[in-house]
GROMACS .gro file of N, CA and C in nm:
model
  252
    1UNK      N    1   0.935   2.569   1.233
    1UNK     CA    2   0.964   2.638   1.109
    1UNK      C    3   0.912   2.558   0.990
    2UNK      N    4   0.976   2.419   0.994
    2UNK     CA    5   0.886   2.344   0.852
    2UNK      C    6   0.710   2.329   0.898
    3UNK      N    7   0.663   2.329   0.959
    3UNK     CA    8   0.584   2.379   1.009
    3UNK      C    9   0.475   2.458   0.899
    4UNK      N   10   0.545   2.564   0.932
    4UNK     CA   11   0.487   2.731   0.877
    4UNK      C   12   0.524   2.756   0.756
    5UNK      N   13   0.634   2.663   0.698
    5UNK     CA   14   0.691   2.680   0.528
    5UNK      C   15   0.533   2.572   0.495
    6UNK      N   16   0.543   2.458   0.492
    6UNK     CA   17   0.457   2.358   0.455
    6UNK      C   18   0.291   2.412   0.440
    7UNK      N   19   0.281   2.460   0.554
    7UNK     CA   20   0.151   2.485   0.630
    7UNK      C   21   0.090   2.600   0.530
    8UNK      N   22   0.123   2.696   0.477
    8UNK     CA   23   0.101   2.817   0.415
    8UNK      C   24   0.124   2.866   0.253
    9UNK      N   25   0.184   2.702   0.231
    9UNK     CA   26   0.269   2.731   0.089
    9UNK      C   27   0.155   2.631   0.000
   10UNK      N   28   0.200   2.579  -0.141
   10UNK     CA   29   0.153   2.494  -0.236
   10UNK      C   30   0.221   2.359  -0.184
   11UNK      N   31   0.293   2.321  -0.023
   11UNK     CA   32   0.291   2.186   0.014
   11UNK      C   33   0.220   2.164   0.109
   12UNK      N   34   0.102   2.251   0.147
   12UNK     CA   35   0.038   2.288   0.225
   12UNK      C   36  -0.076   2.167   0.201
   13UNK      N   37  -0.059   1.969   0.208
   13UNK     CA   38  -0.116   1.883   0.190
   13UNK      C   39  -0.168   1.841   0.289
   14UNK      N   40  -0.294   1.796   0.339
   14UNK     CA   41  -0.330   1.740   0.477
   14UNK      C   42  -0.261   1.643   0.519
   15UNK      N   43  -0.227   1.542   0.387
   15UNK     CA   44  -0.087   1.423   0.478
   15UNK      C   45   0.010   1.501   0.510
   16UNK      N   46   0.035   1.608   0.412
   16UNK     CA   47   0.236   1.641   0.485
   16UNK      C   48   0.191   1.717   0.610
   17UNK      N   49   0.062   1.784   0.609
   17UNK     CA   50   0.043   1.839   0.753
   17UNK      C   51   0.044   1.768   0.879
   18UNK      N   52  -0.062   1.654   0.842
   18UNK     CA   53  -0.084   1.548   0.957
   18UNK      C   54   0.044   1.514   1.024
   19UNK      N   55   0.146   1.423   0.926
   19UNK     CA   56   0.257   1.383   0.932
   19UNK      C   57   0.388   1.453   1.007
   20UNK      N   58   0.339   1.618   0.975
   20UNK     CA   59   0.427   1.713   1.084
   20UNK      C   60   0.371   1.713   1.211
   21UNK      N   61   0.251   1.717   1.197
   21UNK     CA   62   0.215   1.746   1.326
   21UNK      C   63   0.267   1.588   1.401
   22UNK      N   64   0.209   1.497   1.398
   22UNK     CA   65   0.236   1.357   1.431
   22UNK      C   66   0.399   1.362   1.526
   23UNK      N   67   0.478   1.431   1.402
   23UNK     CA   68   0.629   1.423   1.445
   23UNK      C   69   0.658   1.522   1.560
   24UNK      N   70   0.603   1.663   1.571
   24UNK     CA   71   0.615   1.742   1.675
   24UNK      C   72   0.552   1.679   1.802
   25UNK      N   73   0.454   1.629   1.773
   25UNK     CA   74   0.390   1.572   1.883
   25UNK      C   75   0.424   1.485   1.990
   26UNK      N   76   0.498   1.407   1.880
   26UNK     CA   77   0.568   1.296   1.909
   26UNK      C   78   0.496   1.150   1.931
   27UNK      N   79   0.386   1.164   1.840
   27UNK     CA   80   0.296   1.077   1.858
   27UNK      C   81   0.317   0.969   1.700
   28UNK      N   82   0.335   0.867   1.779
   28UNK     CA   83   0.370   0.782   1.637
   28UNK      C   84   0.239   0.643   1.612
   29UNK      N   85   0.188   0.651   1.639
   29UNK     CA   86   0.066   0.549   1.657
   29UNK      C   87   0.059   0.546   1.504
   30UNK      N   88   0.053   0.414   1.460
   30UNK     CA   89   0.073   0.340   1.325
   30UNK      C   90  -0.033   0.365   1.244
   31UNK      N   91  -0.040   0.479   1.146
   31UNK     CA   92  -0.088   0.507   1.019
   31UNK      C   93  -0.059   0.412   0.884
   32UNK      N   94   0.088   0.426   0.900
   32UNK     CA   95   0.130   0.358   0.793
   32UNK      C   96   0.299   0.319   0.879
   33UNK      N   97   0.304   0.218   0.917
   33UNK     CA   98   0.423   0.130   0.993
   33UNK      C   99   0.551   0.162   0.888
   34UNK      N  100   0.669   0.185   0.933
   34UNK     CA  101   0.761   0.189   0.879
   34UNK      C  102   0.817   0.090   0.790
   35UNK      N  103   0.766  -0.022   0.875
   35UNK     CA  104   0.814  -0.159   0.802
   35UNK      C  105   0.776  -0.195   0.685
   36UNK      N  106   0.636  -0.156   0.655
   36UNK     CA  107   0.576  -0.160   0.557
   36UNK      C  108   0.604  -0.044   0.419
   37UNK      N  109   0.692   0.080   0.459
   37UNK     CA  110   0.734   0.216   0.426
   37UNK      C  111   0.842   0.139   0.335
   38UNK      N  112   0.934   0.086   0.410
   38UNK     CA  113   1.080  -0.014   0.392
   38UNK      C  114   1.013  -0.084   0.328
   39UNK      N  115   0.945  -0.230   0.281
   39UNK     CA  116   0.869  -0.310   0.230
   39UNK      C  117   0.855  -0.213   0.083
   40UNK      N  118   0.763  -0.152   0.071
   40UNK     CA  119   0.751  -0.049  -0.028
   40UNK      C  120   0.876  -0.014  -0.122
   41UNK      N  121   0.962   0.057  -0.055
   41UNK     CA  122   1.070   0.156  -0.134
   41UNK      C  123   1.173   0.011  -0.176
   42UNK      N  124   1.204  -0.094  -0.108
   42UNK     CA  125   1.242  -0.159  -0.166
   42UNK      C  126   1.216  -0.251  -0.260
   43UNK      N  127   1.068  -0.289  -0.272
   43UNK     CA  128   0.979  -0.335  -0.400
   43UNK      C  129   0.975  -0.219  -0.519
   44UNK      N  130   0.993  -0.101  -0.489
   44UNK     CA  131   1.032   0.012  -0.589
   44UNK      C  132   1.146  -0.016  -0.656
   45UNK      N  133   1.244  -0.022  -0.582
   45UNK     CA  134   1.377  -0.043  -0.646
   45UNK      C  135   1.415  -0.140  -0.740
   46UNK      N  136   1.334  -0.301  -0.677
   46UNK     CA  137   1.337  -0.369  -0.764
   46UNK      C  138   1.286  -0.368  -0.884
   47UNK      N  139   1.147  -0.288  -0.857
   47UNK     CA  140   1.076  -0.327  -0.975
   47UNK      C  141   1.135  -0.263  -1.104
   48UNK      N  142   1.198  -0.147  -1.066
   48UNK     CA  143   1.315  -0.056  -1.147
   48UNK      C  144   1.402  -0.105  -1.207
   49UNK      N  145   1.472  -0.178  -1.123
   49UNK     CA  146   1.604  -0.242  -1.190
   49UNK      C  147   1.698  -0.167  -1.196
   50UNK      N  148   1.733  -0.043  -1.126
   50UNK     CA  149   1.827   0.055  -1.156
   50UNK      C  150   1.953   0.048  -1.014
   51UNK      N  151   2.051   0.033  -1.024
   51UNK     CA  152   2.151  -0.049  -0.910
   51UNK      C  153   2.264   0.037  -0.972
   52UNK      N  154   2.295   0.081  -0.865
   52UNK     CA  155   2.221   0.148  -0.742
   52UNK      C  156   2.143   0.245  -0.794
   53UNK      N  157   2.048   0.238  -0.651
   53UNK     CA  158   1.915   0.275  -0.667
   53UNK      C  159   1.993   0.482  -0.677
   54UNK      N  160   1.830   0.565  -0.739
   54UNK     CA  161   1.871   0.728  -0.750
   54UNK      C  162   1.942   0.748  -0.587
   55UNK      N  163   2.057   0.845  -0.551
   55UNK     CA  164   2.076   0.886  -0.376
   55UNK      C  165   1.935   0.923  -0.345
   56UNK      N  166   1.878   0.990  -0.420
   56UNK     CA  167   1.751   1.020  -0.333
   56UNK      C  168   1.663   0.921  -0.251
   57UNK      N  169   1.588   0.818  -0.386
   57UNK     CA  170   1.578   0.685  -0.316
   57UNK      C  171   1.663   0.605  -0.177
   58UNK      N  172   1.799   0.572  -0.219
   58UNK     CA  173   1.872   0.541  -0.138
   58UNK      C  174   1.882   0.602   0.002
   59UNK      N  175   1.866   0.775   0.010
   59UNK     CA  176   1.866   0.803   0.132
   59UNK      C  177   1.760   0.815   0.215
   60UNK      N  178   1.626   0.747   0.145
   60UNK     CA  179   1.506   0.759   0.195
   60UNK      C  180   1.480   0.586   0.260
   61UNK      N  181   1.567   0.504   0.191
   61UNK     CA  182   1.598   0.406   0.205
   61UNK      C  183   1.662   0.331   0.368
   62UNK      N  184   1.799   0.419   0.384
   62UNK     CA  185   1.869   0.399   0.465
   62UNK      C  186   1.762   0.483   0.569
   63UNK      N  187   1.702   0.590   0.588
   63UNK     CA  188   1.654   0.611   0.672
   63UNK      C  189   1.568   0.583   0.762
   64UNK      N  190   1.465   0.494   0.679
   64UNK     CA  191   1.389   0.396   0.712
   64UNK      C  192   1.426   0.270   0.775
   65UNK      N  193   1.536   0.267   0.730
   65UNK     CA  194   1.627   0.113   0.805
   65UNK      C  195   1.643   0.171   0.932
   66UNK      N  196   1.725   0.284   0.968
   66UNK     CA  197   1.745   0.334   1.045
   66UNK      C  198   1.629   0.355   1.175
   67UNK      N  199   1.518   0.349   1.130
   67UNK     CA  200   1.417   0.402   1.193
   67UNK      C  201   1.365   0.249   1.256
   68UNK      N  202   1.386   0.160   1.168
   68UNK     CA  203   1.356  -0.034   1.170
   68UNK      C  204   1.434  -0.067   1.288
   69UNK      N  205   1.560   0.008   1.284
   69UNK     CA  206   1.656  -0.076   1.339
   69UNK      C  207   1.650  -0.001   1.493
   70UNK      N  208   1.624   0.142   1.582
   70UNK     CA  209   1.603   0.199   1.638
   70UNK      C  210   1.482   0.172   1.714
   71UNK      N  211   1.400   0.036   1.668
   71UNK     CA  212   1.315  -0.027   1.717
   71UNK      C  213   1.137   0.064   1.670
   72UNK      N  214   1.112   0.128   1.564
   72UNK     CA  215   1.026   0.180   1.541
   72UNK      C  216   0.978   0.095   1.407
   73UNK      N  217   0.984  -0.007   1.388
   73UNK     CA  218   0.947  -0.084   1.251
   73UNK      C  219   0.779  -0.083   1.241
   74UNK      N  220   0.719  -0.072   1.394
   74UNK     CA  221   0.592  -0.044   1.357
   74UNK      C  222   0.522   0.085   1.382
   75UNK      N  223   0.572   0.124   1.407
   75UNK     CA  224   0.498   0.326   1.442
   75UNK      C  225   0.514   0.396   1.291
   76UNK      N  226   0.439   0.471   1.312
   76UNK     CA  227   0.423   0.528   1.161
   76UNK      C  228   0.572   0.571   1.111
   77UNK      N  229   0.502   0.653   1.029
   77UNK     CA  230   0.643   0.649   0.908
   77UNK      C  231   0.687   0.798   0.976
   78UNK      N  232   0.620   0.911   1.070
   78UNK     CA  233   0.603   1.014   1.118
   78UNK      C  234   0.775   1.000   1.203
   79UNK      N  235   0.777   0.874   1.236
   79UNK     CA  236   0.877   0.813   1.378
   79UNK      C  237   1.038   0.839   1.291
   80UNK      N  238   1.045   0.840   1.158
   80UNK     CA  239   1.184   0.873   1.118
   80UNK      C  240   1.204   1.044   1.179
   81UNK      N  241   1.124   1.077   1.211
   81UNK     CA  242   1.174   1.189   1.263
   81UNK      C  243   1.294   1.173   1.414
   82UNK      N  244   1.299   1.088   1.471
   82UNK     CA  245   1.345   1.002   1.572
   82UNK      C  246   1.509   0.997   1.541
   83UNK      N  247   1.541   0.980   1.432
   83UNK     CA  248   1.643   0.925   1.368
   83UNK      C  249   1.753   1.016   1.320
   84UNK      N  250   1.896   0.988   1.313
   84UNK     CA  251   1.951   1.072   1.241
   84UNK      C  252   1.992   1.005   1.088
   0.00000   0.00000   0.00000
């Protein structure tokens, strides 16, 4: 279904496509490593200075940990699909 919303609409981006497909596939071979995803969003936060960080941030945050900690720190960023 996100799929066919994404795929057909104005989010209809070759990364957000790739990135679905990747996740259905179930193919996580390292585009862009999670660890480095995590690395990122938390150099964001800092550089912000805003504590606590927006929930949005934050839950993009924890998810990524989640995905670190589930043993996917290096498979793409596709692999939070893995995760609850």
């Amino acid at each position: 279904t996100l799929l066919e919303v994404i795929g057909t609409g104005p989010l209809a981006m070759p990364y957000a496509l790739q990135k679905a497909h990747l996740m259905t596939d179930g193919n996580y071979h390292a585009g862009f490593p999670i660890e480095l995803a995590l690395k990122d969003i938390r150099l964001a936060v800092q550089a912000e200075g805003v504590q606590p960080p927006p929930p949005l941030v934050q839950a993009v945050e924890d998810r990524l940990q989640r995905a670190v900690d589930a043993g996917h720190a290096r498979d793409d960023v596709a692999a939070v699909a893995t995760v609850d």
